[in-house]
């Protein structure tokens, strides 16, 4: 039996605790504007003020400032040409482009910072006198690719220039790639299944077919091919594995060489930065300094695919997203201090007649605020739904809600990207969009201006899938830009096709990959899409100089 006095004391204590907890929640909600996007700054820099690269045109009587530009011999509209131009734009270098070496006259007054060669355009074996002149002047020379092995084998002077002691084979298939430390951020890496405890063959997607060049003494190798034991024994007798990226000292200059087509994708900007760093006593250059993790098509508010969700999780779709998926995402965000960006889609299928209900949007906005996350929009369409049909339905959905949240970012498929300039001003919920996100494309800029008002950010990697080439590309982007944009697409979780799409598998891959592959870049800051938008504008607009006196 509980006495009346004890019962009254217990009642008072419980009442006080209830009041305190409820009152603190009320105060917190009243002071926290959950429907305000705190990541959008009041002012934004304009693309009108972006740094403009000067693509110089050579005039025989004009003397350029020595070291004030980069000289590229190749085609401006080629894959390598676009990568070189983008690298120059990011690093604030002026660019001079020619199709042939004889079109440019090298003098002491017209020396560039570096000469870049596309061997598919330049007949390298016939230009040895020019290369002798360039290297005698001490100009850094970069071969973005190489002539055919047979041409190299026949030309002893060219082999000396490139630092090749022997062309051992015109073409082999290596087993993996070894990236040495101190070239790209992230350190040493072995892209070789033989190094894995439980090898997954889907990881290996590196370029493994290559000529086998054995480099000469005095060269420095940054990346080599790896081989099985039989081939390795043969390689050891010849001292070196097949070289992929290396540096040679020739006359008074450094000559960098790329064996393969690594410079045909945008990862080439990181390779070029690594080379210029290796060639300098010190290096200062701007970076974006932004690490994004974005969750596409989450949350959704329509009761779609409830039957499948009930069979897998014993919950409807809304409960799966709220009670199963979000706790994992919020825990990951809280533990690693990510500024998650969640790309909302009111519904997945706009043709099934199932309408979304926005009663849980306020809950998610509160949760995003609590866990330093941002809400953005997904403009993806599925099935036969047209983009404008989706946007009209979404406009009606957001217009019916009381929340006045300002969405600053949107994810859009590349096929719809060209329409955004006309579409965005037509819809109220899209009028504050400042940055567009799209899937990665090899020869398109990683970050840039879409127009003077909008920036463009590319996805650099998928969160639940990280192959060897993904890892190498990330290291290149981190080296060049200090930027990553990792995408987790929740559409496959709600509409699973295989067991690999179920949340317990996806969440394990997500956690494992983020805690493994991005651990080496923790010096860079975690940002939401709107935060990285501000940093991208700063990065693209700034100009800089550096000066060193003494040591």
Short mmCIF file of C-alpha atoms in Angstrom, two decimals:
data_model
loop_
_atom_site.label_atom_id
_atom_site.label_comp_id
_atom_site.label_asym_id
_atom_site.label_seq_id
_atom_site.Cartn_x
_atom_site.Cartn_y
_atom_site.Cartn_z
CA UNK A 1 0.00 0.00 0.00
CA UNK A 2 1.15 3.53 -0.84
CA UNK A 3 0.22 6.12 1.70
CA UNK A 4 -1.63 9.23 0.61
CA UNK A 5 1.35 11.34 1.49
CA UNK A 6 3.73 9.22 -0.65
CA UNK A 7 1.17 9.07 -3.47
CA UNK A 8 0.84 12.84 -3.41
CA UNK A 9 4.64 13.27 -3.46
CA UNK A 10 4.98 10.87 -6.39
CA UNK A 11 2.16 12.68 -8.22
CA UNK A 12 3.83 16.07 -7.69
CA UNK A 13 7.20 14.78 -8.87
CA UNK A 14 5.70 13.19 -12.00
CA UNK A 15 3.76 16.36 -12.78
CA UNK A 16 6.85 18.52 -12.41
CA UNK A 17 8.88 16.20 -14.67
CA UNK A 18 6.11 16.11 -17.27
CA UNK A 19 5.84 19.89 -17.19
CA UNK A 20 9.59 20.37 -17.49
CA UNK A 21 9.94 18.00 -20.43
CA UNK A 22 6.92 19.36 -22.26
CA UNK A 23 7.80 22.97 -21.50
CA UNK A 24 11.38 22.53 -22.76
CA UNK A 25 10.04 21.01 -25.99
CA UNK A 26 7.59 23.88 -26.43
CA UNK A 27 10.36 26.44 -25.83
CA UNK A 28 12.65 24.65 -28.28
CA UNK A 29 9.99 24.52 -30.98
CA UNK A 30 9.06 28.16 -30.45
CA UNK A 31 12.68 29.29 -30.73
CA UNK A 32 13.67 26.97 -33.59
CA UNK A 33 12.21 27.93 -36.93
CA UNK A 34 12.02 24.46 -38.42
CA UNK A 35 10.55 25.75 -41.67
CA UNK A 36 13.52 28.09 -42.26
CA UNK A 37 16.49 26.92 -44.32
CA UNK A 38 19.42 28.23 -42.30
CA UNK A 39 21.93 27.06 -44.91
CA UNK A 40 20.86 29.64 -47.49
CA UNK A 41 22.82 32.85 -47.06
CA UNK A 42 21.21 36.22 -47.58
CA UNK A 43 23.43 37.20 -50.48
CA UNK A 44 24.99 35.14 -53.22
CA UNK A 45 27.88 35.84 -55.53
CA UNK A 46 26.98 36.16 -59.19
CA UNK A 47 28.40 34.32 -62.16
CA UNK A 48 28.87 37.70 -63.81
CA UNK A 49 31.90 38.14 -61.55
CA UNK A 50 33.43 34.72 -62.22
CA UNK A 51 37.12 34.51 -63.04
CA UNK A 52 37.46 34.53 -66.81
CA UNK A 53 40.10 32.36 -68.37
CA UNK A 54 41.96 33.97 -71.25
CA UNK A 55 42.37 31.50 -74.09
CA UNK A 56 45.31 33.21 -75.72
CA UNK A 57 45.91 33.36 -79.44
CA UNK A 58 49.55 33.40 -80.47
CA UNK A 59 50.84 36.37 -82.43
CA UNK A 60 54.38 36.07 -83.69
CA UNK A 61 55.31 39.62 -82.72
CA UNK A 62 53.71 39.48 -79.28
CA UNK A 63 55.77 38.60 -76.21
CA UNK A 64 53.75 36.78 -73.54
CA UNK A 65 54.71 37.04 -69.89
CA UNK A 66 56.92 34.05 -69.16
CA UNK A 67 55.23 31.48 -66.95
CA UNK A 68 51.88 33.29 -67.11
CA UNK A 69 50.13 30.70 -69.27
CA UNK A 70 49.94 27.00 -70.13
CA UNK A 71 50.56 25.79 -73.68
CA UNK A 72 48.51 22.87 -75.00
CA UNK A 73 49.18 21.17 -78.31
CA UNK A 74 46.06 19.28 -79.31
CA UNK A 75 42.44 19.81 -80.24
CA UNK A 76 40.45 22.29 -78.16
CA UNK A 77 37.23 20.24 -78.49
CA UNK A 78 38.80 16.84 -77.73
CA UNK A 79 38.31 15.05 -74.42
CA UNK A 80 41.86 15.89 -73.33
CA UNK A 81 41.43 19.47 -74.55
CA UNK A 82 38.32 19.94 -72.42
CA UNK A 83 40.03 18.48 -69.35
CA UNK A 84 43.06 20.76 -69.80
CA UNK A 85 40.83 23.82 -70.26
CA UNK A 86 38.82 22.96 -67.14
CA UNK A 87 41.98 22.43 -65.09
CA UNK A 88 43.31 25.81 -66.20
CA UNK A 89 39.99 27.42 -65.28
CA UNK A 90 39.96 25.89 -61.79
CA UNK A 91 43.60 26.77 -61.09
CA UNK A 92 43.29 30.27 -62.65
CA UNK A 93 45.78 29.65 -65.45
CA UNK A 94 45.54 31.23 -68.89
CA UNK A 95 45.63 28.81 -71.80
CA UNK A 96 47.18 28.86 -75.26
CA UNK A 97 46.07 26.11 -77.67
CA UNK A 98 47.68 24.94 -80.92
CA UNK A 99 47.29 21.95 -83.17
CA UNK A 100 50.97 21.60 -84.06
CA UNK A 101 54.32 22.48 -82.47
CA UNK A 102 55.58 24.36 -85.52
CA UNK A 103 52.82 26.94 -85.05
CA UNK A 104 54.52 28.28 -81.93
CA UNK A 105 58.00 29.80 -81.74
CA UNK A 106 59.70 29.20 -78.41
CA UNK A 107 61.89 32.06 -77.20
CA UNK A 108 63.18 33.07 -73.80
CA UNK A 109 60.46 35.75 -73.67
CA UNK A 110 57.58 33.43 -74.63
CA UNK A 111 58.05 30.47 -72.29
CA UNK A 112 54.91 28.95 -70.75
CA UNK A 113 54.63 27.48 -67.27
CA UNK A 114 54.10 24.05 -68.82
CA UNK A 115 53.67 22.40 -72.22
CA UNK A 116 50.97 19.71 -72.49
CA UNK A 117 51.00 17.28 -75.43
CA UNK A 118 48.19 15.22 -76.93
CA UNK A 119 50.12 12.55 -78.84
CA UNK A 120 47.07 11.67 -80.92
CA UNK A 121 47.39 15.09 -82.58
CA UNK A 122 51.12 15.86 -82.38
CA UNK A 123 53.53 13.67 -84.33
CA UNK A 124 55.87 13.31 -81.37
CA UNK A 125 58.70 11.29 -83.03
CA UNK A 126 59.15 13.94 -85.72
CA UNK A 127 59.29 16.83 -83.23
CA UNK A 128 62.36 15.83 -81.25
CA UNK A 129 64.29 19.01 -82.12
CA UNK A 130 61.46 21.10 -80.67
CA UNK A 131 61.31 18.98 -77.51
CA UNK A 132 65.07 19.39 -77.12
CA UNK A 133 64.56 23.14 -77.27
CA UNK A 134 61.64 23.11 -74.82
CA UNK A 135 63.48 21.03 -72.24
CA UNK A 136 66.69 23.05 -72.65
CA UNK A 137 64.65 26.08 -71.62
CA UNK A 138 63.61 24.14 -68.48
CA UNK A 139 59.88 24.11 -69.33
CA UNK A 140 57.85 21.35 -67.68
CA UNK A 141 56.51 19.00 -70.38
CA UNK A 142 53.51 16.72 -69.86
CA UNK A 143 52.59 13.93 -72.27
CA UNK A 144 48.87 13.43 -71.66
CA UNK A 145 49.09 10.19 -73.65
CA UNK A 146 51.73 8.39 -75.71
CA UNK A 147 52.38 7.47 -79.35
CA UNK A 148 52.10 3.84 -80.40
CA UNK A 149 54.66 1.55 -78.70
CA UNK A 150 56.19 0.65 -82.07
CA UNK A 151 56.96 4.32 -82.79
CA UNK A 152 58.57 4.71 -79.36
CA UNK A 153 60.63 1.52 -79.79
CA UNK A 154 62.07 2.83 -83.06
CA UNK A 155 63.17 6.22 -81.68
CA UNK A 156 66.00 6.17 -79.14
CA UNK A 157 65.87 9.95 -78.63
CA UNK A 158 62.16 9.76 -77.83
CA UNK A 159 62.76 6.92 -75.36
CA UNK A 160 65.39 9.05 -73.60
CA UNK A 161 62.99 12.01 -73.51
CA UNK A 162 60.20 9.89 -72.00
CA UNK A 163 62.50 8.05 -69.59
CA UNK A 164 61.73 4.64 -71.11
CA UNK A 165 64.52 2.08 -70.94
CA UNK A 166 62.64 -0.68 -72.75
CA UNK A 167 59.33 -1.27 -74.52
CA UNK A 168 58.87 -4.75 -73.08
CA UNK A 169 55.49 -5.47 -74.65
CA UNK A 170 53.18 -3.61 -77.02
CA UNK A 171 50.18 -4.63 -74.91
CA UNK A 172 49.45 -6.66 -71.78
CA UNK A 173 46.56 -7.15 -69.35
CA UNK A 174 47.66 -6.39 -65.80
CA UNK A 175 45.86 -7.71 -62.73
CA UNK A 176 45.55 -4.39 -60.91
CA UNK A 177 46.96 -0.93 -60.31
CA UNK A 178 49.27 0.32 -57.56
CA UNK A 179 48.99 4.05 -56.79
CA UNK A 180 51.96 5.25 -54.75
CA UNK A 181 51.73 7.79 -51.95
CA UNK A 182 52.58 11.51 -52.18
CA UNK A 183 50.95 12.05 -55.56
CA UNK A 184 47.20 12.29 -54.92
CA UNK A 185 45.45 13.06 -51.64
CA UNK A 186 44.38 9.92 -49.82
CA UNK A 187 47.77 8.22 -49.92
CA UNK A 188 48.82 4.86 -51.29
CA UNK A 189 46.24 2.48 -52.73
CA UNK A 190 46.21 -1.00 -54.28
CA UNK A 191 43.49 -1.51 -56.89
CA UNK A 192 44.09 -5.25 -56.95
CA UNK A 193 41.65 -7.99 -55.98
CA UNK A 194 44.53 -10.11 -54.70
CA UNK A 195 44.88 -7.63 -51.80
CA UNK A 196 41.26 -8.16 -50.67
CA UNK A 197 40.33 -10.66 -47.94
CA UNK A 198 36.99 -11.38 -49.63
CA UNK A 199 37.50 -10.15 -53.20
CA UNK A 200 34.47 -8.80 -55.00
CA UNK A 201 35.05 -8.93 -58.76
CA UNK A 202 32.68 -6.01 -59.33
CA UNK A 203 35.25 -3.74 -57.63
CA UNK A 204 37.78 -4.10 -60.44
CA UNK A 205 36.88 -1.70 -63.23
CA UNK A 206 40.22 0.06 -63.73
CA UNK A 207 41.87 0.30 -67.15
CA UNK A 208 44.03 -2.85 -67.14
CA UNK A 209 45.15 -3.15 -70.78
CA UNK A 210 48.31 -1.18 -71.48
CA UNK A 211 51.72 -1.27 -73.18
CA UNK A 212 54.50 -2.49 -70.91
CA UNK A 213 57.12 0.23 -70.52
CA UNK A 214 60.11 -0.26 -68.24
CA UNK A 215 61.33 3.11 -67.04
CA UNK A 216 64.99 4.14 -66.95
CA UNK A 217 67.10 5.05 -63.95
CA UNK A 218 66.47 8.49 -62.49
CA UNK A 219 62.73 8.40 -63.16
CA UNK A 220 60.09 8.62 -60.44
CA UNK A 221 57.02 6.43 -60.78
CA UNK A 222 53.61 7.37 -59.35
CA UNK A 223 51.42 4.52 -60.62
CA UNK A 224 52.21 1.04 -61.99
CA UNK A 225 50.37 -2.03 -63.16
CA UNK A 226 50.27 -5.10 -60.89
CA UNK A 227 50.56 -8.66 -62.20
CA UNK A 228 50.05 -12.24 -61.11
CA UNK A 229 52.94 -14.28 -59.67
CA UNK A 230 54.16 -15.69 -62.97
CA UNK A 231 54.22 -12.29 -64.66
CA UNK A 232 55.64 -10.70 -61.51
CA UNK A 233 58.64 -13.05 -61.54
CA UNK A 234 59.26 -12.07 -65.13
CA UNK A 235 58.88 -8.38 -64.22
CA UNK A 236 61.30 -8.67 -61.30
CA UNK A 237 63.94 -10.04 -63.64
CA UNK A 238 63.41 -6.85 -65.62
CA UNK A 239 63.35 -4.71 -62.46
CA UNK A 240 60.04 -2.89 -62.87
CA UNK A 241 56.31 -3.42 -63.26
CA UNK A 242 54.59 -1.67 -66.20
CA UNK A 243 54.66 2.08 -65.56
CA UNK A 244 51.41 4.03 -65.82
CA UNK A 245 52.32 7.54 -64.61
CA UNK A 246 55.91 8.66 -64.11
CA UNK A 247 58.35 11.59 -64.25
CA UNK A 248 61.66 11.84 -66.05
CA UNK A 249 64.43 14.44 -65.77
CA UNK A 250 65.60 15.50 -69.21
CA UNK A 251 68.04 18.34 -69.91
CA UNK A 252 66.92 21.11 -67.55
CA UNK A 253 63.25 20.10 -67.41
CA UNK A 254 60.89 17.59 -65.86
CA UNK A 255 58.94 15.40 -68.29
CA UNK A 256 55.72 13.78 -67.01
CA UNK A 257 54.18 10.83 -68.85
CA UNK A 258 50.74 9.17 -68.76
CA UNK A 259 50.50 5.68 -70.24
CA UNK A 260 46.82 5.25 -71.13
CA UNK A 261 43.71 7.39 -71.45
CA UNK A 262 43.50 8.64 -67.84
CA UNK A 263 43.58 12.23 -69.11
CA UNK A 264 40.42 11.76 -71.19
CA UNK A 265 38.16 11.93 -68.12
CA UNK A 266 37.74 14.76 -65.64
CA UNK A 267 39.95 12.88 -63.15
CA UNK A 268 42.77 14.35 -65.25
CA UNK A 269 42.46 17.63 -63.30
CA UNK A 270 43.77 15.82 -60.21
CA UNK A 271 46.58 14.16 -62.14
CA UNK A 272 47.70 17.55 -63.49
CA UNK A 273 47.58 19.08 -60.00
CA UNK A 274 49.68 16.20 -58.68
CA UNK A 275 52.24 16.75 -61.42
CA UNK A 276 52.50 20.49 -60.85
CA UNK A 277 52.88 19.88 -57.11
CA UNK A 278 55.69 17.39 -57.76
CA UNK A 279 57.42 19.93 -59.96
CA UNK A 280 57.38 22.80 -57.43
CA UNK A 281 59.20 23.52 -54.19
CA UNK A 282 55.85 24.60 -52.77
CA UNK A 283 52.29 24.79 -54.05
CA UNK A 284 49.37 27.06 -53.17
CA UNK A 285 46.06 26.79 -54.98
CA UNK A 286 42.36 27.31 -54.13
CA UNK A 287 39.90 24.48 -53.42
CA UNK A 288 36.15 24.34 -52.81
CA UNK A 289 36.49 22.63 -49.39
CA UNK A 290 33.09 20.88 -49.39
CA UNK A 291 32.13 17.26 -48.67
CA UNK A 292 28.47 16.56 -49.46
CA UNK A 293 26.34 13.51 -48.72
CA UNK A 294 22.95 13.70 -50.44
CA UNK A 295 19.98 11.34 -50.15
CA UNK A 296 17.86 11.45 -53.30
CA UNK A 297 14.11 10.78 -53.32
CA UNK A 298 13.76 10.93 -49.55
CA UNK A 299 11.33 11.38 -48.02
CA UNK A 300 8.27 10.57 -50.12
CA UNK A 301 4.70 11.19 -48.91
CA UNK A 302 2.52 8.90 -51.04
CA UNK A 303 1.47 5.43 -49.80
CA UNK A 304 3.04 3.70 -52.79
CA UNK A 305 4.26 0.09 -52.87
CA UNK A 306 2.82 -0.52 -49.40
CA UNK A 307 2.25 -4.20 -50.18
CA UNK A 308 5.91 -4.85 -50.92
CA UNK A 309 7.02 -2.85 -47.88
CA UNK A 310 4.64 -4.81 -45.64
CA UNK A 311 6.06 -8.09 -46.89
CA UNK A 312 9.65 -6.99 -46.25
CA UNK A 313 9.38 -4.83 -43.14
CA UNK A 314 5.83 -5.39 -41.78
CA UNK A 315 5.27 -1.63 -42.20
CA UNK A 316 3.81 0.64 -44.81
CA UNK A 317 6.05 2.86 -46.96
CA UNK A 318 5.74 5.95 -44.78
CA UNK A 319 6.66 3.98 -41.65
CA UNK A 320 9.64 2.34 -43.37
CA UNK A 321 11.05 5.71 -44.38
CA UNK A 322 10.32 7.33 -41.01
CA UNK A 323 11.00 4.52 -38.53
CA UNK A 324 13.52 2.31 -40.34
CA UNK A 325 15.53 4.45 -42.75
CA UNK A 326 15.64 7.83 -41.04
CA UNK A 327 17.02 6.59 -37.66
CA UNK A 328 19.99 5.07 -39.51
CA UNK A 329 20.59 8.21 -41.56
CA UNK A 330 20.27 10.54 -38.57
CA UNK A 331 22.59 8.36 -36.48
CA UNK A 332 25.20 8.38 -39.26
CA UNK A 333 24.83 12.15 -39.58
CA UNK A 334 25.15 12.74 -35.86
CA UNK A 335 28.15 10.43 -35.45
CA UNK A 336 30.17 11.82 -38.37
CA UNK A 337 28.94 15.43 -38.27
CA UNK A 338 27.63 15.28 -41.84
CA UNK A 339 25.38 18.05 -43.12
CA UNK A 340 23.06 15.70 -44.96
CA UNK A 341 20.95 17.01 -47.84
CA UNK A 342 17.68 15.13 -48.36
CA UNK A 343 16.07 15.54 -51.78
CA UNK A 344 12.32 15.39 -51.30
CA UNK A 345 10.00 13.83 -53.84
CA UNK A 346 6.27 14.06 -52.95
CA UNK A 347 5.68 10.76 -54.76
CA UNK A 348 7.44 8.30 -57.04
CA UNK A 349 4.74 7.29 -59.50
CA UNK A 350 2.58 10.14 -60.78
CA UNK A 351 0.40 7.89 -62.93
CA UNK A 352 -0.94 5.48 -60.30
CA UNK A 353 -3.62 7.81 -58.90
CA UNK A 354 -2.16 7.65 -55.38
CA UNK A 355 -1.80 11.17 -54.03
CA UNK A 356 0.77 12.30 -51.44
CA UNK A 357 -0.16 13.58 -47.97
CA UNK A 358 2.06 16.25 -46.47
CA UNK A 359 1.23 15.72 -42.81
CA UNK A 360 4.72 14.35 -42.06
CA UNK A 361 6.69 17.07 -43.85
CA UNK A 362 6.82 19.17 -40.65
CA UNK A 363 8.22 16.14 -38.80
CA UNK A 364 11.04 15.75 -41.32
CA UNK A 365 11.84 19.46 -41.35
CA UNK A 366 12.16 19.35 -37.57
CA UNK A 367 14.39 16.29 -37.78
CA UNK A 368 16.58 17.87 -40.46
CA UNK A 369 17.02 20.93 -38.27
CA UNK A 370 17.92 18.81 -35.25
CA UNK A 371 20.50 16.79 -37.18
CA UNK A 372 22.14 19.66 -39.12
CA UNK A 373 20.58 18.54 -42.41
CA UNK A 374 18.99 20.40 -45.29
CA UNK A 375 15.88 19.70 -47.33
CA UNK A 376 16.12 20.04 -51.12
CA UNK A 377 14.09 18.81 -54.08
CA UNK A 378 14.32 15.88 -56.46
CA UNK A 379 13.16 16.63 -60.00
CA UNK A 380 13.50 13.07 -61.25
CA UNK A 381 10.66 11.40 -63.13
CA UNK A 382 9.85 7.71 -63.46
CA UNK A 383 7.93 5.85 -66.10
CA UNK A 384 6.05 7.91 -68.65
CA UNK A 385 5.62 10.96 -66.41
CA UNK A 386 6.79 14.16 -68.09
CA UNK A 387 8.87 16.60 -66.05
CA UNK A 388 6.32 19.41 -66.33
CA UNK A 389 3.54 17.05 -65.30
CA UNK A 390 5.54 16.21 -62.17
CA UNK A 391 6.30 19.86 -61.43
CA UNK A 392 2.64 20.87 -61.72
CA UNK A 393 1.65 18.12 -59.28
CA UNK A 394 4.47 19.08 -56.90
CA UNK A 395 3.48 22.75 -57.07
CA UNK A 396 -0.02 21.84 -55.98
CA UNK A 397 1.35 19.66 -53.19
CA UNK A 398 3.72 22.27 -51.71
CA UNK A 399 1.16 25.04 -52.21
CA UNK A 400 -1.34 23.19 -50.01
CA UNK A 401 1.04 23.13 -47.03
CA UNK A 402 1.64 25.77 -44.37
CA UNK A 403 5.42 25.36 -44.29
CA UNK A 404 7.38 28.20 -45.89
CA UNK A 405 10.66 26.35 -46.20
CA UNK A 406 12.94 27.77 -48.92
CA UNK A 407 14.47 25.05 -51.09
CA UNK A 408 17.87 26.09 -52.40
CA UNK A 409 18.97 22.96 -54.31
CA UNK A 410 17.47 20.47 -56.75
CA UNK A 411 18.59 17.21 -58.32
CA UNK A 412 17.87 16.88 -62.04
CA UNK A 413 18.58 14.26 -64.68
CA UNK A 414 21.04 15.35 -67.33
CA UNK A 415 18.45 14.99 -70.09
CA UNK A 416 16.30 17.68 -68.44
CA UNK A 417 19.18 19.99 -67.54
CA UNK A 418 18.90 22.23 -70.61
CA UNK A 419 15.26 23.02 -69.75
CA UNK A 420 15.91 24.30 -66.24
CA UNK A 421 16.57 27.94 -67.15
CA UNK A 422 13.05 28.26 -68.56
CA UNK A 423 11.28 25.95 -66.11
CA UNK A 424 12.52 27.13 -62.71
CA UNK A 425 10.93 30.64 -62.77
CA UNK A 426 7.53 29.18 -63.67
CA UNK A 427 7.00 27.33 -60.39
CA UNK A 428 6.79 28.99 -56.99
CA UNK A 429 8.47 26.17 -55.08
CA UNK A 430 11.47 26.30 -57.47
CA UNK A 431 12.09 30.03 -57.63
CA UNK A 432 14.70 30.07 -54.86
CA UNK A 433 16.79 27.25 -56.32
CA UNK A 434 20.43 28.31 -56.38
CA UNK A 435 22.25 25.13 -57.33
CA UNK A 436 21.47 22.12 -59.53
CA UNK A 437 22.90 18.66 -58.97
CA UNK A 438 23.32 16.11 -61.76
CA UNK A 439 24.90 12.70 -62.27
CA UNK A 440 28.61 12.53 -63.08
CA UNK A 441 29.76 12.84 -66.70
CA UNK A 442 33.39 12.15 -67.63
CA UNK A 443 34.11 15.25 -69.71
CA UNK A 444 31.77 17.73 -67.98
CA UNK A 445 32.90 20.12 -65.22
CA UNK A 446 32.66 18.76 -61.68
CA UNK A 447 31.46 22.15 -60.42
CA UNK A 448 30.66 25.32 -62.33
CA UNK A 449 28.06 27.91 -63.21
CA UNK A 450 24.92 26.76 -65.02
CA UNK A 451 24.15 30.42 -65.67
CA UNK A 452 24.91 33.65 -63.81
CA UNK A 453 22.37 32.80 -61.08
CA UNK A 454 22.70 29.01 -60.74
CA UNK A 455 25.66 26.79 -59.95
CA UNK A 456 26.01 23.22 -61.10
CA UNK A 457 27.35 20.38 -58.95
CA UNK A 458 28.06 16.87 -60.17
CA UNK A 459 27.61 13.68 -58.19
CA UNK A 460 31.12 12.26 -57.79
CA UNK A 461 30.27 8.85 -56.32
CA UNK A 462 27.43 6.54 -55.28
CA UNK A 463 27.26 5.84 -51.57
CA UNK A 464 26.35 2.15 -51.77
CA UNK A 465 28.72 1.32 -54.66
CA UNK A 466 32.40 2.24 -54.63
CA UNK A 467 34.59 0.55 -57.24
CA UNK A 468 38.31 1.00 -57.81
CA UNK A 469 37.79 3.57 -60.55
CA UNK A 470 35.35 5.44 -58.27
CA UNK A 471 38.03 5.56 -55.60
CA UNK A 472 40.72 6.77 -57.99
CA UNK A 473 38.39 9.45 -59.38
CA UNK A 474 37.51 10.65 -55.87
CA UNK A 475 41.20 11.02 -55.01
CA UNK A 476 41.69 13.10 -58.16
CA UNK A 477 38.74 15.38 -57.33
CA UNK A 478 39.83 15.79 -53.73
CA UNK A 479 43.35 16.66 -54.89
CA UNK A 480 42.17 19.22 -57.43
CA UNK A 481 39.09 20.67 -55.71
CA UNK A 482 38.77 19.43 -52.13
CA UNK A 483 35.24 18.44 -53.18
CA UNK A 484 33.04 15.34 -53.13
CA UNK A 485 29.33 14.80 -53.64
CA UNK A 486 28.19 11.35 -52.56
CA UNK A 487 24.72 10.20 -53.63
CA UNK A 488 22.40 7.67 -51.99
CA UNK A 489 19.27 7.06 -54.09
CA UNK A 490 16.35 5.81 -51.97
CA UNK A 491 14.10 5.01 -54.94
CA UNK A 492 15.57 1.51 -55.18
CA UNK A 493 14.88 0.95 -51.46
CA UNK A 494 11.17 1.76 -51.82
CA UNK A 495 10.94 -0.14 -55.12
CA UNK A 496 13.44 -2.98 -54.54
CA UNK A 497 14.30 -5.23 -57.47
CA UNK A 498 16.74 -7.57 -55.70
CA UNK A 499 17.78 -8.44 -52.16
CA UNK A 500 20.68 -5.99 -52.57
CA UNK A 501 18.14 -3.14 -52.60
CA UNK A 502 16.78 -3.87 -49.12
CA UNK A 503 17.60 -1.28 -46.49
CA UNK A 504 19.66 -3.52 -44.21
CA UNK A 505 22.05 -4.19 -47.14
CA UNK A 506 22.05 -0.60 -48.45
CA UNK A 507 22.59 0.95 -45.01
CA UNK A 508 25.50 -1.41 -44.27
CA UNK A 509 27.16 -0.52 -47.58
CA UNK A 510 26.50 3.18 -46.96
CA UNK A 511 28.05 3.16 -43.49
CA UNK A 512 31.00 1.01 -44.52
CA UNK A 513 31.86 3.08 -47.60
CA UNK A 514 31.56 6.48 -45.91
CA UNK A 515 33.65 5.38 -42.94
CA UNK A 516 36.29 3.79 -45.18
CA UNK A 517 36.81 5.66 -48.43
CA UNK A 518 36.27 9.22 -47.20
CA UNK A 519 38.17 8.89 -43.94
CA UNK A 520 41.36 10.19 -45.57
CA UNK A 521 39.70 13.49 -46.49
CA UNK A 522 38.47 14.46 -43.03
CA UNK A 523 40.49 17.70 -43.18
CA UNK A 524 37.86 19.07 -45.56
CA UNK A 525 34.56 20.32 -44.13
CA UNK A 526 31.20 18.58 -44.32
CA UNK A 527 28.59 20.74 -46.02
CA UNK A 528 25.04 20.71 -47.32
CA UNK A 529 24.33 21.52 -50.96
CA UNK A 530 23.50 25.16 -50.21
CA UNK A 531 26.67 25.54 -48.16
CA UNK A 532 28.79 24.06 -50.94
CA UNK A 533 26.98 26.34 -53.41
CA UNK A 534 28.34 29.37 -51.53
CA UNK A 535 31.83 27.91 -51.52
CA UNK A 536 31.70 27.03 -55.21
CA UNK A 537 30.75 30.63 -56.06
CA UNK A 538 33.68 31.90 -54.01
CA UNK A 539 36.02 29.39 -55.63
CA UNK A 540 34.92 30.21 -59.19
CA UNK A 541 34.93 33.99 -58.69
CA UNK A 542 38.24 34.46 -56.92
CA UNK A 543 41.59 35.21 -58.47
CA UNK A 544 44.84 34.83 -56.58
CA UNK A 545 48.57 35.29 -56.77
CA UNK A 546 51.34 33.97 -54.56
CA UNK A 547 54.84 35.24 -54.01
CA UNK A 548 57.77 33.67 -52.24
CA UNK A 549 60.84 35.54 -50.98
CA UNK A 550 63.82 33.46 -49.89
CA UNK A 551 62.99 30.09 -48.31
#
